[in-house]
Short mmCIF file of C-alpha atoms in Angstrom, two decimals:
data_model
loop_
_atom_site.label_atom_id
_atom_site.label_comp_id
_atom_site.label_asym_id
_atom_site.label_seq_id
_atom_site.Cartn_x
_atom_site.Cartn_y
_atom_site.Cartn_z
CA UNK A 1 -7.63 20.54 -15.78
CA UNK A 2 -6.77 16.85 -15.86
CA UNK A 3 -4.75 15.58 -18.88
CA UNK A 4 -6.55 13.14 -21.31
CA UNK A 5 -6.04 9.49 -20.40
CA UNK A 6 -3.81 8.88 -23.47
CA UNK A 7 -1.44 11.73 -22.41
CA UNK A 8 -0.80 10.33 -18.87
CA UNK A 9 2.72 8.64 -18.43
CA UNK A 10 2.65 5.48 -16.16
CA UNK A 11 5.62 3.87 -14.58
CA UNK A 12 6.02 0.98 -12.36
CA UNK A 13 8.09 0.18 -9.17
CA UNK A 14 9.00 -3.32 -8.20
CA UNK A 15 11.14 -4.33 -5.22
CA UNK A 16 12.73 -7.63 -5.07
CA UNK A 17 14.98 -9.70 -2.67
CA UNK A 18 16.20 -11.43 -5.57
CA UNK A 19 14.66 -14.75 -4.37
CA UNK A 20 11.86 -15.08 -7.01
CA UNK A 21 13.55 -14.61 -10.49
CA UNK A 22 10.98 -16.62 -12.47
CA UNK A 23 8.08 -14.88 -10.74
CA UNK A 24 9.75 -11.41 -11.24
CA UNK A 25 10.38 -12.22 -15.05
CA UNK A 26 6.73 -13.31 -15.35
CA UNK A 27 5.53 -10.09 -13.85
CA UNK A 28 7.97 -7.91 -15.94
CA UNK A 29 6.43 -9.64 -19.14
CA UNK A 30 2.83 -8.94 -18.09
CA UNK A 31 3.80 -5.22 -17.58
CA UNK A 32 5.34 -5.12 -21.08
CA UNK A 33 2.20 -6.57 -22.55
CA UNK A 34 0.14 -3.60 -21.25
CA UNK A 35 -2.00 -1.83 -23.79
CA UNK A 36 -1.10 1.80 -24.69
CA UNK A 37 2.14 3.54 -24.18
CA UNK A 38 4.90 1.63 -22.76
CA UNK A 39 5.21 1.37 -18.99
CA UNK A 40 8.73 2.25 -17.78
CA UNK A 41 9.70 -0.14 -14.93
CA UNK A 42 12.33 0.25 -12.20
CA UNK A 43 13.27 -2.94 -10.17
CA UNK A 44 14.77 -2.29 -6.85
CA UNK A 45 17.14 -4.98 -5.33
CA UNK A 46 16.29 -4.47 -1.65
CA UNK A 47 19.66 -5.34 -0.13
CA UNK A 48 20.36 -8.03 -2.84
CA UNK A 49 21.39 -8.26 -6.56
CA UNK A 50 18.50 -7.95 -9.07
CA UNK A 51 18.03 -11.04 -11.32
CA UNK A 52 18.34 -10.88 -15.10
CA UNK A 53 15.65 -8.52 -16.48
CA UNK A 54 14.64 -7.72 -20.00
CA UNK A 55 16.28 -4.89 -21.83
CA UNK A 56 14.83 -1.54 -21.11
CA UNK A 57 14.12 -2.38 -17.31
CA UNK A 58 16.11 -0.15 -15.15
CA UNK A 59 17.55 -1.65 -12.01
CA UNK A 60 18.86 -0.23 -8.73
CA UNK A 61 20.75 -2.53 -6.22
CA UNK A 62 20.73 -1.24 -2.67
CA UNK A 63 23.50 -2.50 -0.37
CA UNK A 64 21.17 -3.05 2.51
CA UNK A 65 17.47 -4.09 2.92
CA UNK A 66 15.56 -0.82 3.55
CA UNK A 67 12.27 -2.50 3.94
CA UNK A 68 9.11 -2.19 1.92
CA UNK A 69 8.48 1.53 2.14
CA UNK A 70 12.28 2.58 2.11
CA UNK A 71 12.58 0.40 -1.09
CA UNK A 72 9.63 1.75 -2.75
CA UNK A 73 10.63 5.26 -2.00
CA UNK A 74 14.09 4.62 -3.76
CA UNK A 75 11.90 3.52 -6.70
CA UNK A 76 9.83 6.54 -6.69
CA UNK A 77 12.76 8.86 -6.68
CA UNK A 78 14.01 6.95 -9.51
CA UNK A 79 11.44 8.76 -11.59
CA UNK A 80 12.56 12.13 -10.45
CA UNK A 81 11.73 14.04 -7.28
CA UNK A 82 8.44 12.65 -6.03
CA UNK A 83 8.35 10.60 -9.26
CA UNK A 84 7.60 13.82 -11.10
CA UNK A 85 8.72 12.26 -14.50
CA UNK A 86 5.61 10.20 -14.65
CA UNK A 87 1.97 10.78 -13.84
CA UNK A 88 1.09 7.49 -12.34
CA UNK A 89 3.19 4.87 -10.52
CA UNK A 90 2.27 1.13 -10.25
CA UNK A 91 3.50 -0.68 -7.32
CA UNK A 92 3.56 -4.34 -7.90
CA UNK A 93 4.76 -7.21 -5.59
CA UNK A 94 7.45 -9.16 -7.52
CA UNK A 95 5.60 -12.46 -7.20
CA UNK A 96 2.42 -11.08 -8.61
CA UNK A 97 1.33 -10.93 -12.15
CA UNK A 98 -1.12 -8.69 -14.29
CA UNK A 99 -3.37 -11.12 -16.11
CA UNK A 100 -5.00 -8.49 -17.97
CA UNK A 101 -3.52 -6.26 -20.71
CA UNK A 102 -5.71 -3.32 -20.02
CA UNK A 103 -4.77 -2.67 -16.36
CA UNK A 104 -2.44 0.39 -17.23
CA UNK A 105 -4.97 1.75 -19.44
CA UNK A 106 -7.78 1.46 -16.84
CA UNK A 107 -5.57 3.34 -14.44
CA UNK A 108 -5.00 6.07 -17.00
CA UNK A 109 -8.84 6.34 -17.58
CA UNK A 110 -9.54 6.51 -13.96
CA UNK A 111 -7.08 9.12 -13.00
CA UNK A 112 -7.94 11.12 -16.14
CA UNK A 113 -11.72 10.94 -15.33
CA UNK A 114 -11.49 11.94 -11.68
CA UNK A 115 -9.08 14.90 -10.70
CA UNK A 116 -9.72 14.02 -6.99
CA UNK A 117 -8.42 10.27 -7.38
CA UNK A 118 -5.03 10.09 -5.85
CA UNK A 119 -4.76 6.36 -5.33
CA UNK A 120 -6.20 3.04 -6.79
CA UNK A 121 -6.08 -0.27 -4.94
CA UNK A 122 -6.23 -3.49 -7.27
CA UNK A 123 -8.04 -6.60 -6.50
CA UNK A 124 -5.61 -9.42 -5.64
CA UNK A 125 -6.74 -12.91 -6.61
CA UNK A 126 -5.08 -16.32 -6.40
CA UNK A 127 -4.06 -17.32 -9.81
CA UNK A 128 -5.34 -20.85 -9.44
CA UNK A 129 -8.54 -20.41 -7.46
CA UNK A 130 -9.45 -17.01 -8.39
CA UNK A 131 -10.17 -16.24 -4.74
CA UNK A 132 -9.71 -12.76 -3.00
CA UNK A 133 -8.95 -12.92 0.55
CA UNK A 134 -11.05 -10.71 2.87
CA UNK A 135 -7.78 -9.00 4.20
CA UNK A 136 -7.12 -7.94 0.72
CA UNK A 137 -10.33 -5.94 0.42
CA UNK A 138 -9.46 -2.57 1.91
CA UNK A 139 -12.77 -1.90 3.70
CA UNK A 140 -14.72 -3.37 6.55
CA UNK A 141 -17.56 -4.59 4.36
CA UNK A 142 -15.26 -7.19 2.57
CA UNK A 143 -17.66 -10.02 1.71
CA UNK A 144 -17.96 -8.98 -1.82
CA UNK A 145 -14.55 -8.43 -3.35
CA UNK A 146 -16.16 -7.94 -6.77
CA UNK A 147 -17.56 -4.54 -5.68
CA UNK A 148 -15.60 -1.54 -6.40
CA UNK A 149 -15.82 1.41 -4.02
CA UNK A 150 -14.22 4.28 -2.32
CA UNK A 151 -11.99 3.20 0.58
CA UNK A 152 -9.79 4.60 3.25
CA UNK A 153 -6.73 2.70 2.68
CA UNK A 154 -4.90 0.55 -0.15
CA UNK A 155 -2.98 -2.62 -0.88
CA UNK A 156 0.81 -2.05 -0.92
CA UNK A 157 1.93 -4.40 -3.67
CA UNK A 158 -1.10 -3.79 -6.01
CA UNK A 159 -2.06 -0.25 -6.56
CA UNK A 160 -1.38 2.66 -8.62
CA UNK A 161 -0.61 6.42 -7.23
CA UNK A 162 -0.97 9.81 -8.85
CA UNK A 163 2.63 11.06 -8.35
CA UNK A 164 1.17 14.47 -7.34
CA UNK A 165 0.23 12.84 -4.20
CA UNK A 166 3.81 12.18 -3.32
CA UNK A 167 4.67 15.80 -4.12
CA UNK A 168 2.20 17.01 -1.80
CA UNK A 169 2.31 14.71 1.21
CA UNK A 170 5.63 12.84 0.93
CA UNK A 171 6.40 9.21 0.26
CA UNK A 172 6.08 6.12 2.45
CA UNK A 173 7.28 6.29 6.06
CA UNK A 174 10.87 4.68 5.81
CA UNK A 175 11.01 3.61 9.40
CA UNK A 176 7.89 1.57 9.32
CA UNK A 177 10.05 -1.03 7.32
CA UNK A 178 7.00 -3.49 7.00
CA UNK A 179 3.41 -3.07 7.90
CA UNK A 180 0.85 -0.18 7.97
CA UNK A 181 2.91 2.13 5.63
CA UNK A 182 0.20 2.12 3.14
CA UNK A 183 -2.53 3.35 5.65
CA UNK A 184 0.07 6.01 6.79
CA UNK A 185 0.26 7.35 3.28
CA UNK A 186 -3.61 6.86 2.72
CA UNK A 187 -4.46 9.03 5.83
CA UNK A 188 -2.27 11.87 4.67
CA UNK A 189 -3.54 11.72 1.19
CA UNK A 190 -7.15 11.71 2.45
CA UNK A 191 -6.42 14.55 4.87
CA UNK A 192 -4.79 16.57 1.79
CA UNK A 193 -8.16 15.97 -0.16
CA UNK A 194 -7.42 13.06 -2.25
CA UNK A 195 -9.63 9.93 -2.67
CA UNK A 196 -8.84 6.25 -2.74
CA UNK A 197 -10.77 3.76 -5.12
CA UNK A 198 -10.91 0.02 -4.69
CA UNK A 199 -11.30 -1.36 -8.27
CA UNK A 200 -12.25 -5.07 -8.58
CA UNK A 201 -11.63 -4.85 -12.45
CA UNK A 202 -7.96 -3.94 -11.96
CA UNK A 203 -6.33 -7.38 -10.95
CA UNK A 204 -3.12 -8.64 -9.55
CA UNK A 205 -2.56 -12.48 -9.63
CA UNK A 206 -0.87 -13.37 -6.34
CA UNK A 207 -0.62 -16.92 -4.55
CA UNK A 208 -2.72 -16.90 -1.38
CA UNK A 209 -0.42 -16.51 1.70
CA UNK A 210 -0.58 -15.51 5.20
CA UNK A 211 1.08 -12.22 6.40
CA UNK A 212 2.27 -14.01 9.56
CA UNK A 213 4.75 -15.98 7.26
CA UNK A 214 7.01 -12.88 8.05
CA UNK A 215 9.16 -13.46 11.16
CA UNK A 216 8.82 -9.80 12.16
CA UNK A 217 5.05 -9.68 11.53
CA UNK A 218 3.63 -9.45 15.07
CA UNK A 219 5.99 -7.07 16.43
CA UNK A 220 6.00 -4.60 13.47
CA UNK A 221 2.30 -4.70 12.94
CA UNK A 222 1.98 -3.60 16.74
CA UNK A 223 4.62 -1.13 16.69
CA UNK A 224 3.61 0.29 13.56
CA UNK A 225 -0.09 0.41 14.62
CA UNK A 226 1.13 2.78 17.38
CA UNK A 227 3.21 4.96 15.29
CA UNK A 228 0.39 5.26 12.87
CA UNK A 229 -1.92 6.66 15.46
CA UNK A 230 0.73 8.94 17.07
CA UNK A 231 1.71 10.43 13.76
CA UNK A 232 -1.73 10.87 12.28
CA UNK A 233 -4.59 11.02 14.66
CA UNK A 234 -6.02 14.01 16.65
CA UNK A 235 -4.88 13.38 20.27
CA UNK A 236 -8.21 12.28 21.89
CA UNK A 237 -8.55 9.43 19.30
CA UNK A 238 -4.99 7.97 19.82
CA UNK A 239 -5.88 5.96 23.11
CA UNK A 240 -9.10 5.04 21.66
CA UNK A 241 -7.94 3.67 18.45
CA UNK A 242 -5.13 1.87 20.04
CA UNK A 243 -7.48 0.52 22.93
CA UNK A 244 -9.75 -0.83 20.40
CA UNK A 245 -6.84 -2.69 18.53
CA UNK A 246 -5.54 -4.06 21.92
CA UNK A 247 -8.87 -5.52 22.82
CA UNK A 248 -9.28 -6.95 19.16
CA UNK A 249 -5.87 -8.60 19.31
CA UNK A 250 -6.61 -10.23 22.70
CA UNK A 251 -9.98 -11.32 21.58
CA UNK A 252 -8.30 -13.29 18.70
CA UNK A 253 -6.46 -15.34 21.15
CA UNK A 254 -2.95 -15.44 19.53
CA UNK A 255 -0.37 -17.93 20.50
CA UNK A 256 1.66 -17.07 23.37
CA UNK A 257 4.89 -16.40 21.39
CA UNK A 258 2.78 -14.23 18.90
CA UNK A 259 1.12 -12.31 21.68
CA UNK A 260 4.58 -11.72 23.42
CA UNK A 261 5.96 -10.32 20.20
CA UNK A 262 2.92 -8.17 19.72
CA UNK A 263 2.98 -6.69 23.14
CA UNK A 264 6.61 -5.99 22.79
CA UNK A 265 6.02 -4.22 19.52
CA UNK A 266 3.18 -2.30 21.04
CA UNK A 267 5.48 -1.03 23.84
CA UNK A 268 8.18 -0.16 21.52
CA UNK A 269 5.62 1.84 19.43
CA UNK A 270 5.21 4.12 22.47
CA UNK A 271 8.87 4.28 23.64
CA UNK A 272 10.52 4.88 20.33
CA UNK A 273 10.46 8.01 17.88
CA UNK A 274 7.49 7.69 15.42
CA UNK A 275 8.64 10.40 12.97
CA UNK A 276 6.81 13.80 12.53
CA UNK A 277 3.27 14.25 13.72
CA UNK A 278 0.66 15.77 11.54
CA UNK A 279 -2.67 15.03 13.06
CA UNK A 280 -5.40 14.99 10.69
CA UNK A 281 -8.30 17.44 10.55
CA UNK A 282 -11.51 16.40 12.14
CA UNK A 283 -13.21 16.91 8.74
CA UNK A 284 -10.96 14.13 7.66
CA UNK A 285 -12.10 11.86 10.68
CA UNK A 286 -15.60 12.50 9.59
CA UNK A 287 -14.71 11.66 5.85
CA UNK A 288 -13.23 8.44 7.16
CA UNK A 289 -16.26 7.85 9.06
CA UNK A 290 -18.64 8.50 5.92
CA UNK A 291 -16.53 6.01 3.93
CA UNK A 292 -17.43 3.19 6.55
CA UNK A 293 -14.06 3.30 8.58
CA UNK A 294 -13.78 5.76 11.42
CA UNK A 295 -10.32 5.87 12.60
CA UNK A 296 -11.04 4.12 15.98
CA UNK A 297 -11.14 0.62 14.37
#
């Protein structure tokens, strides 16, 4: 039986490189203003010192950068094994901000009302224009970001996860470092019977950016796409899924340096260890298909 909303304990994990102290402080202030019981926060310095934070915010400083999934996994464990000390964990980018004070309470209510709900993906909106980029709507039909729906993946720096999910399927894949770690967790969660919601009314303000701003973007996107398929898809779907993504990448006509990095990452994905393989059930493939995103695209 699911606990009433008011009884669900909520925590938050924020990873930082220490280079956005003003934005981090604004985010922490917005978390502190959330309605209902206090949200306990852990800030992880991912290979860097943590800037000054308000009293009561826990900090962990890692000697090296473990990447996005590795840093977030450290934050999860700060709440006990698999985050068991709380019922729900928020994951928020350190340059984001919660503009509404009811986001944590909306999360409590969503998880309390739906025992099958495992993950909630927030809507990301530019603080100046209010625009939500298509890539921030985790479904193929992304034209209307104001429509909430069931989805098949979620946004890494703007989400809430029921900690029972981590206890059942494990955390984020450390070795991915950056890119597609959310989809890896989403597919494992869906295969275990959990559902994922995109909620347009749960908003994180975040400046509009391009993912390619990261120097490692093209290589890791390609490498991790291969790892994602090798780890999670039934064998017959692996070449189909990756073949589709190869054709899509070529059709987008990337620059020569970007394509060279992408092809290098694609090759690396096949030749390097991808971690444990747990192919999803065929009924999960069908579930993904019914939700509008069959795992071949």
